[in-house]
Coordinates of C-alpha atoms in Angstrom, one line a residue:
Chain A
X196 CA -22.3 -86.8 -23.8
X197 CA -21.6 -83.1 -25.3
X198 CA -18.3 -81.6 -24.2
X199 CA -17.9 -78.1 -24.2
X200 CA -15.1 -75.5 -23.8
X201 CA -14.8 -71.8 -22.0
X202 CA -11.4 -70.2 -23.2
X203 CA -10.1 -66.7 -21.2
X204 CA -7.2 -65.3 -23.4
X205 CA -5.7 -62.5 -23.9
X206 CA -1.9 -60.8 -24.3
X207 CA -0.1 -63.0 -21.5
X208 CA -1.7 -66.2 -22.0
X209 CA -4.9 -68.0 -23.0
X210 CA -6.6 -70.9 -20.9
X211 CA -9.4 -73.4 -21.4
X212 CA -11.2 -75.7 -19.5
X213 CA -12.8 -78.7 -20.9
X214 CA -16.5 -79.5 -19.1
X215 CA -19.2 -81.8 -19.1
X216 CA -22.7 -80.2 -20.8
X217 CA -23.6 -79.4 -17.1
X218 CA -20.3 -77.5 -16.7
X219 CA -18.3 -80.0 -14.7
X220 CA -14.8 -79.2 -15.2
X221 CA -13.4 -82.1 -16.7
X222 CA -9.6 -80.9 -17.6
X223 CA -7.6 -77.8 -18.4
X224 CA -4.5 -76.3 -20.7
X225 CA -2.7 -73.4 -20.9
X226 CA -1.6 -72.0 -24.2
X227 CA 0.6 -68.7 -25.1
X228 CA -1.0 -65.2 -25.8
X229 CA -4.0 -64.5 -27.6
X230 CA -3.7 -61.2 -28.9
X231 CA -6.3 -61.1 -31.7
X232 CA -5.5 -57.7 -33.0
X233 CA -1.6 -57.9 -33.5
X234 CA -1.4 -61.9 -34.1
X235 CA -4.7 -63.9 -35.0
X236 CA -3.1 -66.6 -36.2
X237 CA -0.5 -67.3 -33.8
X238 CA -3.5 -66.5 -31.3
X239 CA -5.9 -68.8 -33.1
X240 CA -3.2 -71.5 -33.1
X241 CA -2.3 -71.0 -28.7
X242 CA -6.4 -71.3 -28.3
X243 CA -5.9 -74.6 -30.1
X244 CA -3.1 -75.5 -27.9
X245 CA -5.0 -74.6 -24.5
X246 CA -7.7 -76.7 -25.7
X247 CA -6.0 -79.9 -27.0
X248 CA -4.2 -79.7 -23.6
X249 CA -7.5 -79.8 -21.9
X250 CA -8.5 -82.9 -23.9
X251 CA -5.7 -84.3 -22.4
X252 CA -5.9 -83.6 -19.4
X253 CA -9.4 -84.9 -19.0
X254 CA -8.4 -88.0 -20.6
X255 CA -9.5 -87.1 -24.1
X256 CA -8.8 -87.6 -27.4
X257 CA -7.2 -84.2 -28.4
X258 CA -8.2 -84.8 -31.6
X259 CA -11.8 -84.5 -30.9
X260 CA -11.5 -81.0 -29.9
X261 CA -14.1 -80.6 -33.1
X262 CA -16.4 -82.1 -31.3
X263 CA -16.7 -79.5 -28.7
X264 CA -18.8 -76.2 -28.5
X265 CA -16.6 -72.6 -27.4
X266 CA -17.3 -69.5 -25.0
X267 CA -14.0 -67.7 -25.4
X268 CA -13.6 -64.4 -23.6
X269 CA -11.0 -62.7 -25.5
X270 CA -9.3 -59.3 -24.8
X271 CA -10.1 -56.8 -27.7
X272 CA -13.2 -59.3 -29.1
X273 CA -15.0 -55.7 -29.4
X274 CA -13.3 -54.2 -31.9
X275 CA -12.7 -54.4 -35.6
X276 CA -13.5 -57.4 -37.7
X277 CA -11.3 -60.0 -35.6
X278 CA -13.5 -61.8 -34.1
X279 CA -15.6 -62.5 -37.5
X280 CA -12.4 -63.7 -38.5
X281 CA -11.1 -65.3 -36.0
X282 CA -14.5 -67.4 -36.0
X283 CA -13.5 -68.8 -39.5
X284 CA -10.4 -70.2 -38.1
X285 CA -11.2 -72.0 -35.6
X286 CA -12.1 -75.7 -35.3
X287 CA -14.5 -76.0 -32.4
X288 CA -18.0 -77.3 -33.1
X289 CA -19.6 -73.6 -32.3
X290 CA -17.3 -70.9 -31.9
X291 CA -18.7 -68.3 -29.3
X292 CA -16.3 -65.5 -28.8
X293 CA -16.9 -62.8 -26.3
X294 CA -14.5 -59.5 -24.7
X295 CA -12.7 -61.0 -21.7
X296 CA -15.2 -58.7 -20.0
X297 CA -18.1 -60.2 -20.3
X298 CA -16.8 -63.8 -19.5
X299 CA -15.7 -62.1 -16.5
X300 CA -18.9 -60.8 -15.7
X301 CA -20.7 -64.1 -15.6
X302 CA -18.1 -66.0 -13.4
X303 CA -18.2 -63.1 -10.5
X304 CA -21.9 -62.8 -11.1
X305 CA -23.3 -65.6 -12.3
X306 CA -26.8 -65.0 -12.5
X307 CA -27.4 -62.3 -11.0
X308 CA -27.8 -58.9 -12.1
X309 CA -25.1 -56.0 -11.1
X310 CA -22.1 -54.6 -12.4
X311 CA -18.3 -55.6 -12.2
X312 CA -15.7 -52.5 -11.7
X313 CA -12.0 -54.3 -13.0
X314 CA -9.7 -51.7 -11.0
X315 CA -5.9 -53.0 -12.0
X316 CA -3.6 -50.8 -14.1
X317 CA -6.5 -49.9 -16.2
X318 CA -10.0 -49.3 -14.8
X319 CA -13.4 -50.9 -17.7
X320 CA -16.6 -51.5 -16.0
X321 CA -19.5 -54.0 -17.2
X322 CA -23.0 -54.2 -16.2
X323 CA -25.4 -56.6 -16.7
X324 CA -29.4 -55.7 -15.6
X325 CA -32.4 -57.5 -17.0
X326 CA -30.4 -58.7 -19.4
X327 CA -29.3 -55.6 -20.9
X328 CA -25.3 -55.4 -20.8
X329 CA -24.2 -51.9 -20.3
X330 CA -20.3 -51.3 -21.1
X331 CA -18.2 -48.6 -19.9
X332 CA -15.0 -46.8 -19.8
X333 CA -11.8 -49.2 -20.4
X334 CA -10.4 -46.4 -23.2
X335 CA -6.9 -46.5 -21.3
X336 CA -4.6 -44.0 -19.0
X337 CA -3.9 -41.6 -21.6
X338 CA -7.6 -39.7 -21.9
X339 CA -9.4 -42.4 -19.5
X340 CA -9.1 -45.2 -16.8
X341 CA -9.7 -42.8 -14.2
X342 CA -8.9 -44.4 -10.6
X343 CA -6.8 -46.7 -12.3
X344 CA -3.4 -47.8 -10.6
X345 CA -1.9 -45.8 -14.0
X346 CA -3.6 -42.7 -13.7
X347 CA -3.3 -42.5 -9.9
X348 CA 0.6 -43.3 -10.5
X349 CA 0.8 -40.2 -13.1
X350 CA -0.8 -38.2 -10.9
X351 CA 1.4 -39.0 -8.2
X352 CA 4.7 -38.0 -10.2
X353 CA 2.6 -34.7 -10.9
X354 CA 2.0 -34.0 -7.5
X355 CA 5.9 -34.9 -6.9
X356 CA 7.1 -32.1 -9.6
X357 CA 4.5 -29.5 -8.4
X358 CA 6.0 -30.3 -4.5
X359 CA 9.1 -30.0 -5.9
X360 CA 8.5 -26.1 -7.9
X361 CA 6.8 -25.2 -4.8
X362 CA 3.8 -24.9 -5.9
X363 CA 2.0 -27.5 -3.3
X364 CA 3.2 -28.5 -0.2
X365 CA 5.3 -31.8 0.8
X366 CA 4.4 -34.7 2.8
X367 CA 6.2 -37.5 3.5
X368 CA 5.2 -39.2 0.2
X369 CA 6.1 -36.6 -1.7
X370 CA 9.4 -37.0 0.1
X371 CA 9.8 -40.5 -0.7
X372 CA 9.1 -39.7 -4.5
X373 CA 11.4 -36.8 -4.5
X374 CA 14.1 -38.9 -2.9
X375 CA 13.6 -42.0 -5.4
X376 CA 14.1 -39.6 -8.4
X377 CA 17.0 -38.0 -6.6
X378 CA 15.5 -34.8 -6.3
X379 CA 15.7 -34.0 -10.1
X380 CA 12.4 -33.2 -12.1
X381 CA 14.5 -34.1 -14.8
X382 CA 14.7 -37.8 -13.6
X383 CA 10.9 -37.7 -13.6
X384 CA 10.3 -36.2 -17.0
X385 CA 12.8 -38.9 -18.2
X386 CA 11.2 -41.9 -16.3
X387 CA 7.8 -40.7 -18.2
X388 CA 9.1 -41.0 -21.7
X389 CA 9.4 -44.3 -21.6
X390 CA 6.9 -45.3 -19.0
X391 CA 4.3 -47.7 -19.6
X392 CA 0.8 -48.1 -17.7
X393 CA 1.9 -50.5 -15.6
X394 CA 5.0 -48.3 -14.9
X395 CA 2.8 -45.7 -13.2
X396 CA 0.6 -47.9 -11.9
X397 CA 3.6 -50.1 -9.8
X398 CA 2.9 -46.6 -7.4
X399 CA -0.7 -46.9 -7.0
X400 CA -0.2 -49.4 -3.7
X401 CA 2.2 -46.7 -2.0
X402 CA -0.2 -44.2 -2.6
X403 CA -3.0 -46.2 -0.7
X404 CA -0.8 -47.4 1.8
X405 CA 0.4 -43.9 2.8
X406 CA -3.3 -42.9 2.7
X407 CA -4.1 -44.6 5.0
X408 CA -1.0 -43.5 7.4
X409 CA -2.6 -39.8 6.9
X410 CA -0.3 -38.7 4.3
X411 CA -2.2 -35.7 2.6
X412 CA -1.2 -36.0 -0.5
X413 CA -1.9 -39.9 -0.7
X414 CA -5.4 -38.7 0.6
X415 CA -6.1 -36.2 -1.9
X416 CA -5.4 -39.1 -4.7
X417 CA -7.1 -42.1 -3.5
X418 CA -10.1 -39.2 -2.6
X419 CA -10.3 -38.5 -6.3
X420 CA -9.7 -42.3 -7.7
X421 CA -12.8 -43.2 -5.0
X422 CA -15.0 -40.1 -6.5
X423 CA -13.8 -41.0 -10.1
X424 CA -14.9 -45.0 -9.6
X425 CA -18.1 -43.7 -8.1
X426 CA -19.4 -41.5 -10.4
X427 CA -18.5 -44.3 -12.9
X428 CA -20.8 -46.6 -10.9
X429 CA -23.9 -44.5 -10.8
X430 CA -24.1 -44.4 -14.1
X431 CA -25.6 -48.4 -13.6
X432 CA -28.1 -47.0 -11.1
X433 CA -27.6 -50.2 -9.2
X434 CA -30.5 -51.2 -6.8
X435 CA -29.8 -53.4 -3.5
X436 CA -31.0 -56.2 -4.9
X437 CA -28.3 -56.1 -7.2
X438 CA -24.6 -57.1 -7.1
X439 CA -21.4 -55.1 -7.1
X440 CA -18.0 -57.2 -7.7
X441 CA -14.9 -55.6 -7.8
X442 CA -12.1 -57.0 -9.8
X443 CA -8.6 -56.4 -10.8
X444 CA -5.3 -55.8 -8.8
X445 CA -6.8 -53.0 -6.8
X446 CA -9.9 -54.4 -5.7
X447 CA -8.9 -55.0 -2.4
X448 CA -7.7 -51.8 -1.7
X449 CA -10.9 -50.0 -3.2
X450 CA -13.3 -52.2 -1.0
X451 CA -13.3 -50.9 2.3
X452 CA -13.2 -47.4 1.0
X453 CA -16.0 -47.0 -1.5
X454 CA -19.5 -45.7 0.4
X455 CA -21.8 -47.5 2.4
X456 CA -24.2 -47.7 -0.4
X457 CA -22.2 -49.7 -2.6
X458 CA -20.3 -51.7 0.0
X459 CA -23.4 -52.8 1.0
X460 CA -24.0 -54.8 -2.6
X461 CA -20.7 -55.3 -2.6
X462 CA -20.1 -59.2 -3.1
X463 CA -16.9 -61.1 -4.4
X464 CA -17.0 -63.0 -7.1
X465 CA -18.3 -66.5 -7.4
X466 CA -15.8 -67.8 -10.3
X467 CA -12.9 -66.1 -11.8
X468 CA -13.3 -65.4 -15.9
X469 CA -12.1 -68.7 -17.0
X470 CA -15.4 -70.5 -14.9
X471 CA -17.7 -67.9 -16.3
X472 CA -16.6 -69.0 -19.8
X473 CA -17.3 -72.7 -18.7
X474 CA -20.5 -71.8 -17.2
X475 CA -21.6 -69.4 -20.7
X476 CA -20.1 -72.9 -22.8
X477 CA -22.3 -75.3 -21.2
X478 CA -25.5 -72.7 -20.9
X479 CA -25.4 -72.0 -24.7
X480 CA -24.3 -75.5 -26.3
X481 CA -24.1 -78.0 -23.3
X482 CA -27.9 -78.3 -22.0
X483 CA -29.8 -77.7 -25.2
X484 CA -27.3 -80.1 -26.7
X485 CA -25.0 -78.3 -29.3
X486 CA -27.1 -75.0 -30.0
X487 CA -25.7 -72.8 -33.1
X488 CA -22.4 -71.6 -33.6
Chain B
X81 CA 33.8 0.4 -31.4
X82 CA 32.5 -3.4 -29.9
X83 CA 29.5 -5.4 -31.5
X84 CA 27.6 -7.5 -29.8
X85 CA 25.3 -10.6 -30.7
X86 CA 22.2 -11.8 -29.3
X87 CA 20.6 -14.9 -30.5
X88 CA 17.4 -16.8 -29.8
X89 CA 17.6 -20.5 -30.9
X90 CA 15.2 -23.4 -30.8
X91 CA 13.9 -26.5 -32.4
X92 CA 12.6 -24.8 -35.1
X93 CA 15.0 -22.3 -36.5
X94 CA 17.4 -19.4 -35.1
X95 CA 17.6 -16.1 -35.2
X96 CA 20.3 -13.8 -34.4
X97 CA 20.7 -9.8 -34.7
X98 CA 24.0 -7.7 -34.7
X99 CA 23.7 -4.6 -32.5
X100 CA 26.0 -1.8 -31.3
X101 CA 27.7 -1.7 -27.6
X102 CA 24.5 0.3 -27.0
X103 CA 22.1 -2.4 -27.9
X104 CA 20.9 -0.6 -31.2
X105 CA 20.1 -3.8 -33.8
X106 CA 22.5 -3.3 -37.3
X107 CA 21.4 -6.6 -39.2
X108 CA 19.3 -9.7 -38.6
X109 CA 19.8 -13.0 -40.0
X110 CA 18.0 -16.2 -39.6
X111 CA 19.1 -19.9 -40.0
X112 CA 18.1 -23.3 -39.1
X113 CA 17.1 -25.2 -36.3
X114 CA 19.5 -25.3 -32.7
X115 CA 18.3 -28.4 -31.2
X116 CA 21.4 -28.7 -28.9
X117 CA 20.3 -31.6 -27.4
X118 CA 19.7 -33.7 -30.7
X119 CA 22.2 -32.4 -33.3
X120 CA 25.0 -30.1 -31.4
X121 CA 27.6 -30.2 -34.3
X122 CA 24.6 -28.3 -36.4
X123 CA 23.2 -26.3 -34.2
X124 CA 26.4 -24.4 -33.8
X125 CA 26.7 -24.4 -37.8
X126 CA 23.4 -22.5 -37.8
X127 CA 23.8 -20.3 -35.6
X128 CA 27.2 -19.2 -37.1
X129 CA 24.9 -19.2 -39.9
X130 CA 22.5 -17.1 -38.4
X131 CA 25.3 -14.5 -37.0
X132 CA 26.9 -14.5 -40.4
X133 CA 23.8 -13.1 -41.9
X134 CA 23.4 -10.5 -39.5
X135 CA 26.9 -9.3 -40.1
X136 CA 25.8 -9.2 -43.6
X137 CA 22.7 -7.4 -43.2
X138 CA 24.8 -4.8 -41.6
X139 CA 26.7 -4.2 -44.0
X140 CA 30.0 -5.8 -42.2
X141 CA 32.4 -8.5 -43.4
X142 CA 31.0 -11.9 -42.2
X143 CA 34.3 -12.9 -41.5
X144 CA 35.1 -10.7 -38.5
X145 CA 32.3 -12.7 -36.5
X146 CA 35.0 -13.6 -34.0
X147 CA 35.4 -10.5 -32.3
X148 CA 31.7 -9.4 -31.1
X149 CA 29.7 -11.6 -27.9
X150 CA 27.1 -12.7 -27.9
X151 CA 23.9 -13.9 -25.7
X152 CA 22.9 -16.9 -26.9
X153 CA 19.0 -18.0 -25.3
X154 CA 18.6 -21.5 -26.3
X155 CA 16.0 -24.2 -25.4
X156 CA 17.3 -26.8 -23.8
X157 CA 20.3 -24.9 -22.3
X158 CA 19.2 -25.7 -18.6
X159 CA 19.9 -29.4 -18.9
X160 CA 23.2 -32.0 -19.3
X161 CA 26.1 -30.5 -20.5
X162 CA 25.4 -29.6 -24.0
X163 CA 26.0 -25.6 -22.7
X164 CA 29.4 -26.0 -22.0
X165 CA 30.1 -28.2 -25.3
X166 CA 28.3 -25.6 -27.4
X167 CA 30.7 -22.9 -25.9
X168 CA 33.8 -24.3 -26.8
X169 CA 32.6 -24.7 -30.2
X170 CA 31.4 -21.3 -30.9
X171 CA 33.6 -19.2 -32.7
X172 CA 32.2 -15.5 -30.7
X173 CA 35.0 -13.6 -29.0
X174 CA 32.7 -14.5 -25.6
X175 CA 29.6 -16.5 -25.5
X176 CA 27.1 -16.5 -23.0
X177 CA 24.5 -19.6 -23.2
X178 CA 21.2 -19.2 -21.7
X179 CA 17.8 -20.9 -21.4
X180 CA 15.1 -19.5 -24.1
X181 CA 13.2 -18.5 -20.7
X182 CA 15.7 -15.9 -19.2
X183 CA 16.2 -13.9 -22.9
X184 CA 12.4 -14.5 -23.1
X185 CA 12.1 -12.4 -19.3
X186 CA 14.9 -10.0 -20.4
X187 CA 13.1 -8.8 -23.6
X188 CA 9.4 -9.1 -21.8
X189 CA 10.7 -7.2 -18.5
X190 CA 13.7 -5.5 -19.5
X191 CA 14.9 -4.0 -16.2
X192 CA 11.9 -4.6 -14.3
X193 CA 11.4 -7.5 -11.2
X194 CA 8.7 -9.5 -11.8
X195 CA 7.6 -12.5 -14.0
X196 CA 6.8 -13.8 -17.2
X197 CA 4.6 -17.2 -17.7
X198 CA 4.4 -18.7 -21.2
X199 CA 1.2 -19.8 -21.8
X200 CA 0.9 -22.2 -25.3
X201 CA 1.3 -26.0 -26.1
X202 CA 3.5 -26.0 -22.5
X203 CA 3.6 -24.0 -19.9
X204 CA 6.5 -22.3 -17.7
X205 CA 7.2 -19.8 -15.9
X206 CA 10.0 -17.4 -14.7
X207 CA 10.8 -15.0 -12.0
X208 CA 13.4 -12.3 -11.9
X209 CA 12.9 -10.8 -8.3
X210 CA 16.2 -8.4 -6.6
X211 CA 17.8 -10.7 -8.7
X212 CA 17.3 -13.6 -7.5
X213 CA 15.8 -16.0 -10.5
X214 CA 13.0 -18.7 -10.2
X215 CA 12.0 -20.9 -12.7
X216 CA 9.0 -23.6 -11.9
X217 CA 7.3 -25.7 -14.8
X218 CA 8.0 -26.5 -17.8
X219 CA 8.1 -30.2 -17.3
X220 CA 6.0 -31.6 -20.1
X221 CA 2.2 -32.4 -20.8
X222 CA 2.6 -36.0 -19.5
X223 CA 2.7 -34.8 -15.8
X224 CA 3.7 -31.2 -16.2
X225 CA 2.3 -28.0 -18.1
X226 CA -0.9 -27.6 -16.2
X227 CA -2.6 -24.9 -18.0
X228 CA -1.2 -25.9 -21.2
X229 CA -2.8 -25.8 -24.4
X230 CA -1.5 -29.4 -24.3
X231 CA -3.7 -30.3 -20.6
X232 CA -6.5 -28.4 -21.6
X233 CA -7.0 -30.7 -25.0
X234 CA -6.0 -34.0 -23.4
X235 CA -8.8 -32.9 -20.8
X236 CA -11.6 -32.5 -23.7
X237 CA -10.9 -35.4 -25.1
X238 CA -11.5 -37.2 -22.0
X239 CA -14.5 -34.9 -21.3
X240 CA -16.2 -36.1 -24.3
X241 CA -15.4 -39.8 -23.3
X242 CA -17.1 -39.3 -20.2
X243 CA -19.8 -37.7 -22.1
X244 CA -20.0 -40.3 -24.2
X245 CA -20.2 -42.9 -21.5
X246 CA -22.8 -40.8 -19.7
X247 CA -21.0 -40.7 -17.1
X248 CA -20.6 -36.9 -17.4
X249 CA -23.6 -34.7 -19.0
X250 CA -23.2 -33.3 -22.4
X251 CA -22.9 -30.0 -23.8
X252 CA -22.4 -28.4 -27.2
X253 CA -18.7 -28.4 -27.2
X254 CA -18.6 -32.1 -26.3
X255 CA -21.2 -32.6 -29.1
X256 CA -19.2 -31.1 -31.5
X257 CA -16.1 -33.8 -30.3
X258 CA -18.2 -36.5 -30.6
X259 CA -18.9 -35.7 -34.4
X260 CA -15.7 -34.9 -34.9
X261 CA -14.4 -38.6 -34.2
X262 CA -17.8 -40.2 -35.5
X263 CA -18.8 -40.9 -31.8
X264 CA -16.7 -43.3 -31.9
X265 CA -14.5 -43.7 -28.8
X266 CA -12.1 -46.0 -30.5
X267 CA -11.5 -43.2 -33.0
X268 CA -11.0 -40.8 -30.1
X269 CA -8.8 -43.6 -28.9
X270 CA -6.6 -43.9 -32.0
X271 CA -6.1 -40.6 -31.9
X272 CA -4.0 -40.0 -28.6
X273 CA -2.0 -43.1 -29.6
X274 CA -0.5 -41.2 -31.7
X275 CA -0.8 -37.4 -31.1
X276 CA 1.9 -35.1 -29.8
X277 CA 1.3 -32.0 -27.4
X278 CA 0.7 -29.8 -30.2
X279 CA -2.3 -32.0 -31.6
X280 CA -3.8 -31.3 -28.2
X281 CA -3.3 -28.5 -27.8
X282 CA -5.0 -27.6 -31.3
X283 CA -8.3 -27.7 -29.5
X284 CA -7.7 -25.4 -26.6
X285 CA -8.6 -22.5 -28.1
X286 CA -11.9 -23.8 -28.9
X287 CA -12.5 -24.3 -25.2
X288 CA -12.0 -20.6 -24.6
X289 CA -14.4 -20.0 -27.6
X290 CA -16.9 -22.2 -26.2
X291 CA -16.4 -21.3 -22.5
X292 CA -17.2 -17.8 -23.2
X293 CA -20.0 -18.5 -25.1
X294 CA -21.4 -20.1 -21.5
X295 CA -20.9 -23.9 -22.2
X296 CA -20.7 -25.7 -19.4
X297 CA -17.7 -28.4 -20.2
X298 CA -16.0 -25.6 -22.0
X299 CA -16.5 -23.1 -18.6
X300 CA -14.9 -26.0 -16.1
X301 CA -12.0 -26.6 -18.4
X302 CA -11.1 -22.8 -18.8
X303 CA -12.0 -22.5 -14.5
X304 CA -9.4 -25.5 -14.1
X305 CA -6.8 -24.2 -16.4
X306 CA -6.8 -20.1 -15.2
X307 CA -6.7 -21.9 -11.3
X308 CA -3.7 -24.0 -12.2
X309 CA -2.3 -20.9 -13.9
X310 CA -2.8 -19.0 -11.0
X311 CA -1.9 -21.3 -8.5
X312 CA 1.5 -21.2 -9.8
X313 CA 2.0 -17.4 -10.1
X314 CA 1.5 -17.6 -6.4
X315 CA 4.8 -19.3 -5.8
X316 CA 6.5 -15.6 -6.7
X317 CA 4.0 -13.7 -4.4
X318 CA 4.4 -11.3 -6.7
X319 CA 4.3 -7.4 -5.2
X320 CA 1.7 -4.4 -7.0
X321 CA 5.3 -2.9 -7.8
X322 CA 6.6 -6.2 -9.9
X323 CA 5.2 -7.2 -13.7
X324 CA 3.7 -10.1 -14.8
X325 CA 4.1 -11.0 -18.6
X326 CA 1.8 -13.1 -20.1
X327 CA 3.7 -15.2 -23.1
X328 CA 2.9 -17.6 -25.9
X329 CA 0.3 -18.6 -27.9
X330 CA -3.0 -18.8 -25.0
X331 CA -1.7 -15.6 -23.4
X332 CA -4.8 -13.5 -25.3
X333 CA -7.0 -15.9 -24.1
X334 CA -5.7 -16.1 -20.4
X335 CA -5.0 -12.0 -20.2
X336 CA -8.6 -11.3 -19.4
X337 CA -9.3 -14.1 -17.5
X338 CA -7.2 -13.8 -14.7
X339 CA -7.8 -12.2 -11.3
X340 CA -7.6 -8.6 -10.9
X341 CA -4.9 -9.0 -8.4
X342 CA -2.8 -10.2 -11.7
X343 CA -4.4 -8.3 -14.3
X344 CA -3.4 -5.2 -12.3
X345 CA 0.5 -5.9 -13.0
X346 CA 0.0 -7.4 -16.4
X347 CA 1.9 -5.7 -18.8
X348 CA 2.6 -6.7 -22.7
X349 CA 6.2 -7.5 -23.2
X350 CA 8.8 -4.5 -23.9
X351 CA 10.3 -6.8 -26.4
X352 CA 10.9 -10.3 -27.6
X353 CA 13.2 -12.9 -26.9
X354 CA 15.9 -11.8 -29.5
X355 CA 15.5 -8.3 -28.3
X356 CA 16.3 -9.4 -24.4
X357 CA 19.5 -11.2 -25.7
X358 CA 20.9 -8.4 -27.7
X359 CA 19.7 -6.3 -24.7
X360 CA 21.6 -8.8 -22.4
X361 CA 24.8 -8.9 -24.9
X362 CA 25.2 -5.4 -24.8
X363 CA 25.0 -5.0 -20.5
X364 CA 27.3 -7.7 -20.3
X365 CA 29.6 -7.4 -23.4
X366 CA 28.8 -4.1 -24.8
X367 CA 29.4 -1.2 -21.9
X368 CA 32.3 -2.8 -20.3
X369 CA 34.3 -3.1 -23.7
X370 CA 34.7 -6.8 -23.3
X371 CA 33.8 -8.6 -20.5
X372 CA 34.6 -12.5 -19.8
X373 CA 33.2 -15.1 -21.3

């Protein structure tokens, strides 16, 4: 029987799961970070890892991990020559290597057509219609990622500093932000030089929660992020027949606040990324039994 | 008879000038930069440097610095305690340390109330009303500045992302951006990684270009930026008797831009910064024969 592999990796970790050629999970590992643009070899080396772990946990011979055909979704696949050469490296039967957005695009979807909107820290959309896969955004906080938890974290310390000149008026948010910073702009400006995304975006649940309380200035931002995510999504045009799945560390607060129209297609997602690698693996080289690497 | 010094320091150099009791400027001299914040020890040595030349220029010994006051406008001056450490170091008979802004609003207004806004790679603004002074702004691009040459930049470039993702329509100014980084969004990408508020800010004035000529992209940016100006001059609800300054590298392109209700007190600055410190130096040190420093 063929084996095959779906690996989801990227800068905190990789995982595989070992599976039958019909995609019956069979085992799985957990190896250290993936990052294919500032350590391919060290990344090649933790895919290795995950994999011989799934071996073993399915009872395997680790050392027939060569035997085995590869979907792996990797963050940052799409750019430069890393994949090509990450490819050369590695010992799998067939090497498949994807972005970590489109192996997360056929576990939520499976086979249907529709888009997936990851809203977390950083906001990248994906949409896949007859066939046709349709990238966009995911260029990060600095000129993009509108809606993310980043940008609507920045623009929560900007709406803090302009409450605080005068120039717009408080709400209890703003108080709360004023309060946390000890009512020094200075403490803000110095809090941004060495903020990262996810720094900004650890306020992006206040500013939902005190949305929903009333709190006009948490009103004004998630008002925007909504609008900004929407105006993403119509770009995909997506019909009824087709599915929406949001994704990422804010989904759940975006849900029940995006417009009839798309709450309406709105579904959640059938497997996380690491089953939509699994299910990619056995499509491509399980059934057909081994298909080209 | 008493001499008097006024002196306008910054990042990038100094400048001082030697003037009379009555404010009338004897010698200028020029010296390196007074980044009190970074490198204390030699901003002080340049701006002794700077008041040494001046003596010079004016024909008096360099030596007898010690005995005339001086104004001192110096970025940075509003924050920590580097004014006070700076003072004791001097060697003026009396020093007087002063944000850049306030010599900035004594040259622009001389005696008149009202306010200046400096309008280039930041943005900030200051008030001089009965009195009473009001800075607001000045916080920094990241989630200050609105306005900026800095915001208005960062916005293109996330413009012609949009653009690029069809998310936004495109127009000849976000044509031009996309050739410009090979319509390539990674390129656009690499870019910010990297680029200060002053390589933002480099494509503000092609906005205004653009915006006048009637493109679209161009015309929203410039409507965003002139409201965010304005919205902040209405914190000083400034009266038809009061002045409004525009400063700084945009302030050509803002001047005609702005409402009438502010183009109607809009006046071109009396003088510069280093003219509103000697004119400070001689009020406070010059008339009085002394004063206390």
């Amino acid at each position: 029987m063929d084996l095959v592999l779906g690996i989801d990796g990227g800068g905190t970790g990789c995982r595989a799961a070992l599976a039958s050629a019909t995609g019956d999970i069979l085992g799985r590992g957990r190896g250290g970070p993936a990052n294919i643009r500032t350590d391919l070899a060290g990344a090649c080396e933790n895919i290795v890892e995950a994999a011989r772990l799934a071996f073993a946990e399915a009872g395997r011979d680790p050392a027939l991990i060569g035997t085995a055909g590869a979907v792996l979704g990797l963050a940052g696949a799409n750019v430069g020559d890393y994949k090509q050469r990450l490819q050369a490296m590695l010992p799998f039967r067939n090497s498949r290597i994807e972005n970590d957005s489109l192996i997360s695009l056929e576990g939520a979807l499976g086979e249907h057509d529709g888009a997936i909107a990851a809203l977390g820290t950083g906001t990248v959309y994906l949409a896949r219609q007859k066939g046709h896969l349709r990238p966009v955004g995911g260029w990060g906080f600095q000129i993009g990622d509108l809606g993310s938890g980043a940008r609507i974290g920045r623009d929560l310390l900007q709406e803090t500093l302009l409450v605080h000149d005068k120039v717009h008026a408080g709400t209890p948010l703003a108080d709360i932000m004023l309060e946390r910073f000890n009512r020094d702009p200075s403490d803000i400006v110095e809090f941004t030089t060495a903020a990262k995304p996810g720094d900004y975006g650890a306020f992006a649940p206040m500013v939902f929660e005190h949305a929903a309380k009333g709190d006009a200035l948490g009103q004004k931002l998630v008002e925007r992020a909504v609008a900004d995510v929407e105006e993403t999504l119509a770009v995909f045009d997506l019909a009824p027949t087709e599915r929406l799945c949001l994704l990422g560390g804010l989904a759940g607060l975006y849900a029940p606040l995006l417009s009839k129209r798309y709450r309406a297609i709105m579904h959640p997602p059938l497997q996380d990324a690491l089953g939509g690698a699994v299910a990619m693996a056995a499509r491509i080289f399980g059934k057909a039994g081994g298909g080209h690497g």
